[in-house]
Amino acid sequence: MMNIDLKKSKAVTGAEAVANAMRQIEPHVVAAYPITPQTPIVEYFAKFVADGVVRTEMIPVESEHSAMSAVVGAAAAGARAMTATSANGLALMHEIVYIAASSRLPIVMPVVNRALSGPINIHCDHSDAMAERDSGWIQLFAETNQEAYDLTILAIRLAEHEDVRLPVMVNLDGFILSHGVEPVEFLPDEVVKEFVGKPKRVYPLLDTENPVTYGPLDLYDYYFEHKRQQVEAMEHAKKLFPKVAEEFEKISGRKYDFVEPYKLDDAEYVMVALGSTNSTIKYVVDWMREEGFKVGALKIWMFRPFPKEKIQYYLNGRKAVVVLDRSASFGAEAPLYEAIKSALYEATIRPRIGSYVYGLGGRDIVPEHIRKAFMDAIEGNLLVDEQRYLGLRE
Amino acid sequence: MPVNYIDMARTFKSNAEQVGIVQGHRLCPGCGAPIIAKFTLMTAKKLGFEPVVGLATGCLEVSTTIYPYTAWTVPYIHNAFENVAATMSGVETAAKSLKKFGEIPEDRKFAFIAFAGDGGTYDIGLQSLSGMVERGHKVLYVLYDNEGYMNTGNQRSGGTPTGSNTTTAPVGKVIPGKVQIKKSIVDIIGAHEGVYAATASISDPADFFAKVEKALNFDGPSFIAALSPCTRFWRIPDSATNSVSKLAVETKYWPLYEIDRGVYRVTRKPRQFKPLIEFLKAQGRFKPLLSRPDADEIVNKLQEYVDKRWERLLALEEATKDKYLR
Amino acid sequence: MALKGWKEIPIGGVIDEPGKSREYHTGTWRVLRPIVDLDKCTHCMLCWLYCPDMAIEITVNEKNRPQMVGFMYDYCKGCGLCADVCPVNAIEMKPETEFLEE
């Protein structure tokens, strides 16, 4: 668990925390379009720009499609460029999300997770992020506002590393984090500035002495090679993430990794989840531990690249694993479940495993739901091919 | 002194790399698009700008950048079909910001130029273009209007003229090809605030260069719609690119005018006009229309339309004279 | 040209060799070949201006006047636009088959 010094912290919403990370990063360009629940990030940031707190040039674009297009242009030009979005906005960006990754532009984008229509809904689930999981972006998930702040800063270094050069989505749960107030310990501005440093420019468009062509027509003779490079870049991201996390720990005292184990040492039953639900899971772990159940949790901080080895390390040999998904994959297994199950194929001692879909469209997840899923595991009542639902009316 | 092509020849000689677009591109023989790109870039370079170009997906884009080849010697970015205006908004803003941060010199004189076809402009890219103009990015957007989705084999666009035979609005037994009238894109863009918008034709290089010069020196977004004959799908000889462009101007099909912050100016007023039928007859794409029994009726209507539009342009010129909105 | 492996090419699909298209000779497409009669030519530069393939070779003489030299047949696609815009008919388009021997 994060140790937050309450004396040094400020009670802020996730949106304010992220906007302040952006203020401290002070990117050259921010292009954004407001969408609930991302809106307050853009509002806070627009105020920083209007007040001259940052030198950032803001482009108040007419759509998310143009937001992503403009940051692609800005990043290619040689600027550090950021945007932020949610759900339908991310879906509208979709085409350019792929282009950002394949053009190897290190754009950092907070994504305030919200259910992707339809019917239209404004509340939290992870269907928006999951629709982009094969886009070539690094995907990080925050449990708390502190993490959303920290990961936004850390993401800059990871994205811009010359061996990575990939865009990063920092996911934070809509409303729960974006509009929920929590204590956040901010780093001093100059510390963040020094940590992120000046962006390293690779093939900047504005270098007219060395003109480059971005976005050519890439046919069957080279497209495949470029895709292979993206695969490699993800491998590099995996290798370099611990290094960047270590450097971040030096300035913050907060340690990040691919995953966060919680009371796992002797745990026989482990729950795996993304995002803010982990706080509820930890609460239930504590509660059930008091009753003598050997339960624990594994939080996934990094979903792409998927930290398979870490998952195997932590889950191999457990009695049972319960995977919670805040999105469904209609006609197939839920995204996180599918990934965990696939990782466990190589485990020497495979745990029993069960899939639970919860919280779609912002449906509340309460400790009793989580306890119920744990109890299923403990009672040997898990079916590998059965998708179950928490908090759903029959 | 306005730029002229003898002087350009003196400057650039056979060194296309100094212009920005070079040999070896794979556009069709006689294509209008590279001529438009060349006219624009030569003017920019001659005026001392450093061009940075953005392309919307389309003929000019695919044919000039087949990996690992590129026909460009100026910085180039292609992002997608509908977003060249947003992409160039980002590039332009990056330059502004990097100057502000002191990371590039203040005196760098860039010319941000977007090139897009009619599909990327009239249709799928209109929102992004409107956004760019509304926000006031200093980008010159050059439309090479070949009046259809020619890159994919002659499908109808919002820029396709009435009666043209396309694969998605073919001239059939019942429907005489495209029945709608081409969007007046220059008026749409010119209706934004603080923008310079103009039509241009390669058949009038002096007018073309003057408009590019005005656009690049304009303090704000600018838009030039250049007619770009497509030899393949206009069904014209490869050598007819210029002559058909000329006919378009002479028949009032493609009037040369500009809208500068709301002020209309007709930049070329031919003393005599030719009948529209001459423009239509010169192109195979109108042949199915002209073979119909009701051809005369349709052509008369079109003639009436271009006549009225011309009168209206002159009236707008008169009405808006010196009445700059900003 | 030998195709390169994924480790040998720049990332991001970027092409870092400006004007590399010149290695691709579009002159092979040509069906009609432009031939200029330099006796007729007034060096007005219209062919140079209009050539969509930048395939007109010119120079500048001692009087600082641009001069038509000829065509870059490696690139000329034979569209004939140069002949069409030539005000003095100094350019003639001849079937490429006439030059097969060369």
Short mmCIF file of C-alpha atoms in Angstrom, two decimals, chain B:
data_model
loop_
_atom_site.label_atom_id
_atom_site.label_comp_id
_atom_site.label_asym_id
_atom_site.label_seq_id
_atom_site.Cartn_x
_atom_site.Cartn_y
_atom_site.Cartn_z
CA MET B 1 7.20 42.26 -56.90
CA PRO B 2 4.97 39.26 -57.40
CA VAL B 3 6.65 35.92 -58.00
CA ASN B 4 6.77 34.80 -61.61
CA TYR B 5 7.75 31.54 -63.13
CA ILE B 6 10.73 32.74 -65.16
CA ASP B 7 12.25 33.88 -61.93
CA MET B 8 11.30 30.57 -60.34
CA ALA B 9 13.01 28.69 -63.17
CA ARG B 10 16.08 30.80 -62.58
CA THR B 11 16.02 29.92 -58.91
CA PHE B 12 15.14 26.26 -58.96
CA LYS B 13 16.46 25.19 -62.37
CA SER B 14 16.14 21.41 -62.58
CA ASN B 15 16.68 21.00 -58.84
CA ALA B 16 13.29 19.74 -57.82
CA GLU B 17 14.66 18.88 -54.38
CA GLN B 18 14.83 22.60 -53.72
CA VAL B 19 11.16 22.91 -54.57
CA GLY B 20 10.10 20.12 -52.21
CA ILE B 21 8.51 17.53 -54.48
CA VAL B 22 10.72 15.53 -56.81
CA GLN B 23 10.72 12.99 -59.62
CA GLY B 24 9.79 9.35 -59.21
CA HIS B 25 6.34 9.87 -57.71
CA ARG B 26 3.74 7.51 -59.10
CA LEU B 27 0.83 9.79 -59.88
CA CYS B 28 -0.80 9.12 -63.24
CA PRO B 29 0.73 10.77 -66.31
CA GLY B 30 -0.62 14.29 -66.65
CA CYS B 31 -2.05 14.45 -63.13
CA GLY B 32 -2.96 17.90 -61.87
CA ALA B 33 -2.10 17.29 -58.22
CA PRO B 34 1.71 17.41 -58.42
CA ILE B 35 1.46 20.60 -60.47
CA ILE B 36 -0.61 22.16 -57.70
CA ALA B 37 1.86 20.97 -55.06
CA LYS B 38 4.76 22.28 -57.12
CA PHE B 39 3.13 25.70 -57.71
CA THR B 40 2.42 26.06 -54.01
CA LEU B 41 5.82 24.93 -52.78
CA MET B 42 7.77 26.96 -55.32
CA THR B 43 5.94 30.09 -54.25
CA ALA B 44 6.55 29.33 -50.58
CA LYS B 45 10.23 28.66 -51.13
CA LYS B 46 10.64 31.69 -53.37
CA LEU B 47 9.18 33.85 -50.61
CA GLY B 48 11.69 32.47 -48.13
CA PHE B 49 9.41 30.15 -46.18
CA GLU B 50 10.41 26.74 -44.84
CA PRO B 51 7.52 24.56 -45.93
CA VAL B 52 6.27 21.75 -43.70
CA VAL B 53 3.57 19.78 -45.46
CA GLY B 54 0.72 17.61 -44.26
CA LEU B 55 -1.29 15.31 -46.50
CA ALA B 56 -4.72 13.84 -46.23
CA THR B 57 -5.02 10.30 -47.50
CA GLY B 58 -5.58 10.45 -51.25
CA CYS B 59 -3.90 10.27 -54.64
CA LEU B 60 -1.14 12.76 -53.87
CA GLU B 61 -0.37 11.05 -50.59
CA VAL B 62 -0.28 7.41 -51.68
CA SER B 63 1.54 8.04 -54.93
CA THR B 64 4.32 10.14 -53.46
CA THR B 65 5.19 8.07 -50.39
CA ILE B 66 5.21 4.40 -51.22
CA TYR B 67 7.57 3.06 -48.56
CA PRO B 68 10.58 3.16 -48.61
CA TYR B 69 10.30 5.90 -51.24
CA THR B 70 9.29 9.47 -50.76
CA ALA B 71 9.00 12.18 -53.38
CA TRP B 72 9.20 14.89 -50.73
CA THR B 73 12.28 16.84 -49.77
CA VAL B 74 10.45 19.01 -47.27
CA PRO B 75 9.17 17.67 -43.92
CA TYR B 76 6.02 15.70 -44.59
CA ILE B 77 3.35 14.12 -42.44
CA HIS B 78 0.38 12.04 -43.41
CA ASN B 79 -1.88 10.98 -40.57
CA ALA B 80 -5.24 9.83 -41.93
CA PHE B 81 -7.96 10.76 -44.40
CA GLU B 82 -10.17 13.15 -42.45
CA ASN B 83 -7.69 14.91 -40.23
CA VAL B 84 -4.98 16.75 -42.12
CA ALA B 85 -6.32 20.06 -40.80
CA ALA B 86 -6.21 18.83 -37.19
CA THR B 87 -2.79 17.27 -37.71
CA MET B 88 -1.41 20.49 -39.14
CA SER B 89 -3.09 22.42 -36.30
CA GLY B 90 -0.89 20.31 -34.03
CA VAL B 91 2.25 20.85 -36.07
CA GLU B 92 1.68 24.60 -36.25
CA THR B 93 0.93 24.83 -32.54
CA ALA B 94 4.04 22.80 -31.74
CA ALA B 95 6.16 25.33 -33.62
CA LYS B 96 4.49 28.20 -31.79
CA SER B 97 5.03 26.51 -28.46
CA LEU B 98 8.63 25.51 -29.14
CA LYS B 99 9.35 29.13 -30.03
CA LYS B 100 7.69 30.25 -26.81
CA PHE B 101 9.75 27.74 -24.80
CA GLY B 102 12.88 29.04 -26.53
CA GLU B 103 13.61 25.64 -28.03
CA ILE B 104 13.59 26.84 -31.63
CA PRO B 105 14.51 30.33 -32.85
CA GLU B 106 11.72 32.91 -33.01
CA ASP B 107 12.61 33.92 -36.54
CA ARG B 108 12.03 30.53 -38.15
CA LYS B 109 9.61 31.29 -40.97
CA PHE B 110 7.64 28.11 -41.51
CA ALA B 111 4.91 27.64 -44.08
CA PHE B 112 2.54 24.98 -42.81
CA ILE B 113 0.76 23.63 -45.84
CA ALA B 114 -1.93 20.97 -45.90
CA PHE B 115 -2.77 19.22 -49.15
CA ALA B 116 -6.00 17.30 -49.46
CA GLY B 117 -8.29 16.06 -52.17
CA ASP B 118 -12.00 16.77 -52.39
CA GLY B 119 -12.97 13.68 -50.39
CA GLY B 120 -10.71 14.77 -47.53
CA THR B 121 -12.06 18.31 -47.74
CA TYR B 122 -15.71 18.53 -48.82
CA ASP B 123 -16.72 15.32 -47.09
CA ILE B 124 -14.87 13.38 -44.42
CA GLY B 125 -12.42 16.15 -43.49
CA LEU B 126 -14.81 19.12 -43.38
CA GLN B 127 -15.19 19.12 -39.59
CA SER B 128 -11.47 19.04 -38.99
CA LEU B 129 -10.95 21.80 -41.56
CA SER B 130 -13.66 23.97 -40.04
CA GLY B 131 -12.08 23.47 -36.61
CA MET B 132 -8.67 24.49 -37.88
CA VAL B 133 -10.03 27.64 -39.50
CA GLU B 134 -12.23 28.55 -36.54
CA ARG B 135 -9.29 28.28 -34.15
CA GLY B 136 -7.20 30.45 -36.43
CA HIS B 137 -4.20 28.21 -37.03
CA LYS B 138 -1.80 29.75 -39.49
CA VAL B 139 -1.95 26.93 -41.99
CA LEU B 140 -2.46 27.12 -45.73
CA TYR B 141 -4.86 24.38 -46.74
CA VAL B 142 -4.65 23.53 -50.42
CA LEU B 143 -7.45 21.50 -51.88
CA TYR B 144 -6.59 19.68 -55.09
CA ASP B 145 -10.09 19.20 -56.34
CA ASN B 146 -10.28 16.30 -58.78
CA GLU B 147 -13.99 16.10 -58.09
CA GLY B 148 -14.30 12.57 -56.85
CA TYR B 149 -12.71 9.73 -54.92
CA MET B 150 -10.26 9.16 -57.73
CA ASN B 151 -7.65 7.36 -55.66
CA THR B 152 -10.08 4.50 -55.18
CA GLY B 153 -11.52 4.52 -58.68
CA ASN B 154 -13.95 7.38 -59.28
CA GLN B 155 -16.57 7.37 -56.58
CA ARG B 156 -18.86 10.34 -56.03
CA SER B 157 -17.89 13.05 -53.55
CA GLY B 158 -19.47 16.29 -52.38
CA GLY B 159 -17.18 17.93 -54.92
CA THR B 160 -18.36 15.88 -57.89
CA PRO B 161 -20.21 18.02 -60.44
CA THR B 162 -23.79 17.42 -61.46
CA GLY B 163 -24.15 14.85 -64.19
CA SER B 164 -20.68 13.42 -63.87
CA ASN B 165 -20.51 9.66 -64.26
CA THR B 166 -19.06 8.03 -61.18
CA THR B 167 -19.18 4.45 -59.94
CA THR B 168 -21.37 5.30 -56.95
CA ALA B 169 -23.61 7.76 -58.80
CA PRO B 170 -23.51 6.33 -62.30
CA VAL B 171 -25.53 7.67 -65.18
CA GLY B 172 -28.28 5.07 -65.39
CA LYS B 173 -31.47 4.50 -67.29
CA VAL B 174 -33.41 6.42 -64.67
CA ILE B 175 -30.94 8.60 -62.77
CA PRO B 176 -28.70 10.92 -64.81
CA GLY B 177 -25.56 10.49 -62.70
CA LYS B 178 -25.00 12.82 -59.79
CA VAL B 179 -28.08 14.98 -59.39
CA GLN B 180 -26.86 17.29 -56.65
CA ILE B 181 -24.83 20.42 -57.24
CA LYS B 182 -21.20 20.56 -56.13
CA LYS B 183 -20.72 22.16 -52.72
CA SER B 184 -19.42 25.68 -52.80
CA ILE B 185 -16.47 24.89 -50.58
CA VAL B 186 -14.74 28.26 -50.87
CA ASP B 187 -17.87 30.02 -49.66
CA ILE B 188 -18.18 27.55 -46.79
CA ILE B 189 -14.61 28.15 -45.66
CA GLY B 190 -14.75 31.85 -46.51
CA ALA B 191 -17.78 32.20 -44.24
CA HIS B 192 -15.56 31.51 -41.21
CA GLU B 193 -14.07 34.51 -39.41
CA GLY B 194 -10.63 35.84 -40.19
CA VAL B 195 -9.84 33.57 -43.08
CA TYR B 196 -8.51 33.97 -46.59
CA ALA B 197 -10.17 31.61 -49.06
CA ALA B 198 -9.74 31.46 -52.82
CA THR B 199 -10.13 29.36 -55.92
CA ALA B 200 -7.20 28.81 -58.23
CA SER B 201 -6.45 27.12 -61.50
CA ILE B 202 -3.16 25.86 -62.83
CA SER B 203 -4.16 27.43 -66.15
CA ASP B 204 -3.52 30.82 -64.56
CA PRO B 205 -0.16 30.53 -62.81
CA ALA B 206 0.15 34.23 -62.05
CA ASP B 207 -3.21 34.24 -60.26
CA PHE B 208 -2.29 30.98 -58.52
CA PHE B 209 1.07 32.28 -57.25
CA ALA B 210 -0.45 35.57 -56.15
CA LYS B 211 -3.04 33.73 -54.10
CA VAL B 212 -0.46 31.43 -52.49
CA GLU B 213 1.59 34.50 -51.65
CA LYS B 214 -1.41 36.26 -50.17
CA ALA B 215 -2.34 33.14 -48.24
CA LEU B 216 1.14 32.61 -46.80
CA ASN B 217 1.42 36.23 -45.74
CA PHE B 218 -2.10 36.22 -44.33
CA ASP B 219 -2.24 36.51 -40.57
CA GLY B 220 -4.43 33.48 -40.03
CA PRO B 221 -5.73 30.39 -41.74
CA SER B 222 -5.98 30.29 -45.49
CA PHE B 223 -7.59 28.02 -48.01
CA ILE B 224 -7.03 27.57 -51.72
CA ALA B 225 -9.26 25.36 -53.82
CA ALA B 226 -7.36 24.41 -56.94
CA LEU B 227 -9.08 22.53 -59.72
CA SER B 228 -7.11 19.36 -60.34
CA PRO B 229 -8.02 17.54 -63.54
CA CYS B 230 -7.90 13.78 -63.23
CA THR B 231 -6.91 12.44 -66.61
CA ARG B 232 -8.01 8.95 -65.73
CA PHE B 233 -11.53 9.58 -64.49
CA TRP B 234 -12.40 12.82 -66.19
CA ARG B 235 -11.66 10.72 -69.26
CA ILE B 236 -9.42 13.32 -70.85
CA PRO B 237 -6.13 12.90 -72.69
CA ASP B 238 -3.06 12.90 -70.40
CA SER B 239 -1.98 16.12 -72.06
CA ALA B 240 -5.26 17.97 -71.44
CA THR B 241 -4.77 18.87 -67.78
CA ASN B 242 -4.06 22.49 -68.49
CA SER B 243 -6.46 22.97 -71.40
CA VAL B 244 -9.39 21.54 -69.46
CA SER B 245 -8.51 23.74 -66.47
CA LYS B 246 -8.51 26.69 -68.81
CA LEU B 247 -11.92 25.74 -70.22
CA ALA B 248 -13.26 25.48 -66.67
CA VAL B 249 -12.35 29.11 -66.06
CA GLU B 250 -13.53 30.30 -69.49
CA THR B 251 -16.94 28.66 -69.11
CA LYS B 252 -17.61 30.03 -65.59
CA TYR B 253 -17.41 26.47 -64.32
CA TRP B 254 -14.47 27.43 -62.09
CA PRO B 255 -14.54 31.17 -61.48
CA LEU B 256 -11.37 32.61 -60.03
CA TYR B 257 -12.14 34.60 -56.94
CA GLU B 258 -11.20 35.10 -53.34
CA ILE B 259 -12.84 35.88 -50.04
CA ASP B 260 -10.57 37.88 -47.79
CA ARG B 261 -12.12 38.31 -44.34
CA GLY B 262 -15.56 38.46 -45.89
CA VAL B 263 -14.63 40.62 -48.85
CA TYR B 264 -15.27 38.99 -52.19
CA ARG B 265 -13.06 39.75 -55.14
CA VAL B 266 -13.30 38.17 -58.55
CA THR B 267 -9.67 37.95 -59.54
CA ARG B 268 -10.19 37.16 -63.21
CA LYS B 269 -12.99 38.50 -65.34
CA PRO B 270 -12.73 37.07 -68.83
CA ARG B 271 -14.10 39.45 -71.47
CA GLN B 272 -15.83 36.64 -73.22
CA PHE B 273 -17.11 33.35 -71.91
CA LYS B 274 -17.50 30.08 -73.68
CA PRO B 275 -20.65 28.00 -73.26
CA LEU B 276 -20.47 25.41 -70.51
CA ILE B 277 -21.07 22.63 -73.00
CA GLU B 278 -17.50 23.07 -74.24
CA PHE B 279 -16.15 22.16 -70.82
CA LEU B 280 -18.52 19.21 -70.54
CA LYS B 281 -17.87 17.94 -74.06
CA ALA B 282 -14.14 17.94 -73.51
CA GLN B 283 -14.48 15.20 -70.90
CA GLY B 284 -15.55 11.59 -71.16
CA ARG B 285 -17.04 11.66 -67.68
CA PHE B 286 -19.95 13.70 -69.05
CA LYS B 287 -20.38 11.54 -72.14
CA PRO B 288 -23.05 9.26 -70.65
CA LEU B 289 -24.98 12.35 -69.58
CA LEU B 290 -24.65 14.00 -72.95
CA SER B 291 -25.89 10.83 -74.67
CA ARG B 292 -29.18 10.95 -72.80
CA PRO B 293 -32.30 12.19 -74.56
CA ASP B 294 -32.77 14.82 -71.83
CA ALA B 295 -29.17 16.04 -72.13
CA ASP B 296 -30.06 19.48 -73.50
CA GLU B 297 -32.42 20.16 -70.67
CA ILE B 298 -29.85 19.24 -68.05
CA VAL B 299 -27.06 21.17 -69.75
CA ASN B 300 -29.29 24.24 -70.03
CA LYS B 301 -30.00 24.06 -66.33
CA LEU B 302 -26.31 23.81 -65.58
CA GLN B 303 -25.57 26.73 -67.88
CA GLU B 304 -28.21 28.74 -66.09
CA TYR B 305 -26.66 27.81 -62.77
CA VAL B 306 -23.12 28.92 -63.67
CA ASP B 307 -24.49 32.16 -65.16
CA LYS B 308 -26.43 32.93 -62.01
CA ARG B 309 -23.50 32.05 -59.81
CA TRP B 310 -21.28 34.38 -61.79
CA GLU B 311 -23.77 37.24 -61.43
CA ARG B 312 -24.04 36.50 -57.75
CA LEU B 313 -20.24 36.59 -57.36
CA LEU B 314 -20.08 39.99 -59.03
CA ALA B 315 -22.88 41.20 -56.80
CA LEU B 316 -21.09 39.92 -53.71
CA GLU B 317 -17.92 41.64 -54.84
CA GLU B 318 -19.82 44.87 -55.16
CA ALA B 319 -21.69 44.44 -51.88
CA THR B 320 -18.68 43.53 -49.76
CA LYS B 321 -16.19 45.98 -51.26
CA ASP B 322 -13.87 47.23 -48.50
CA LYS B 323 -16.23 45.85 -45.85
CA TYR B 324 -13.69 43.68 -44.06
CA LEU B 325 -15.25 41.86 -41.16
CA ARG B 326 -12.06 42.08 -39.14
#
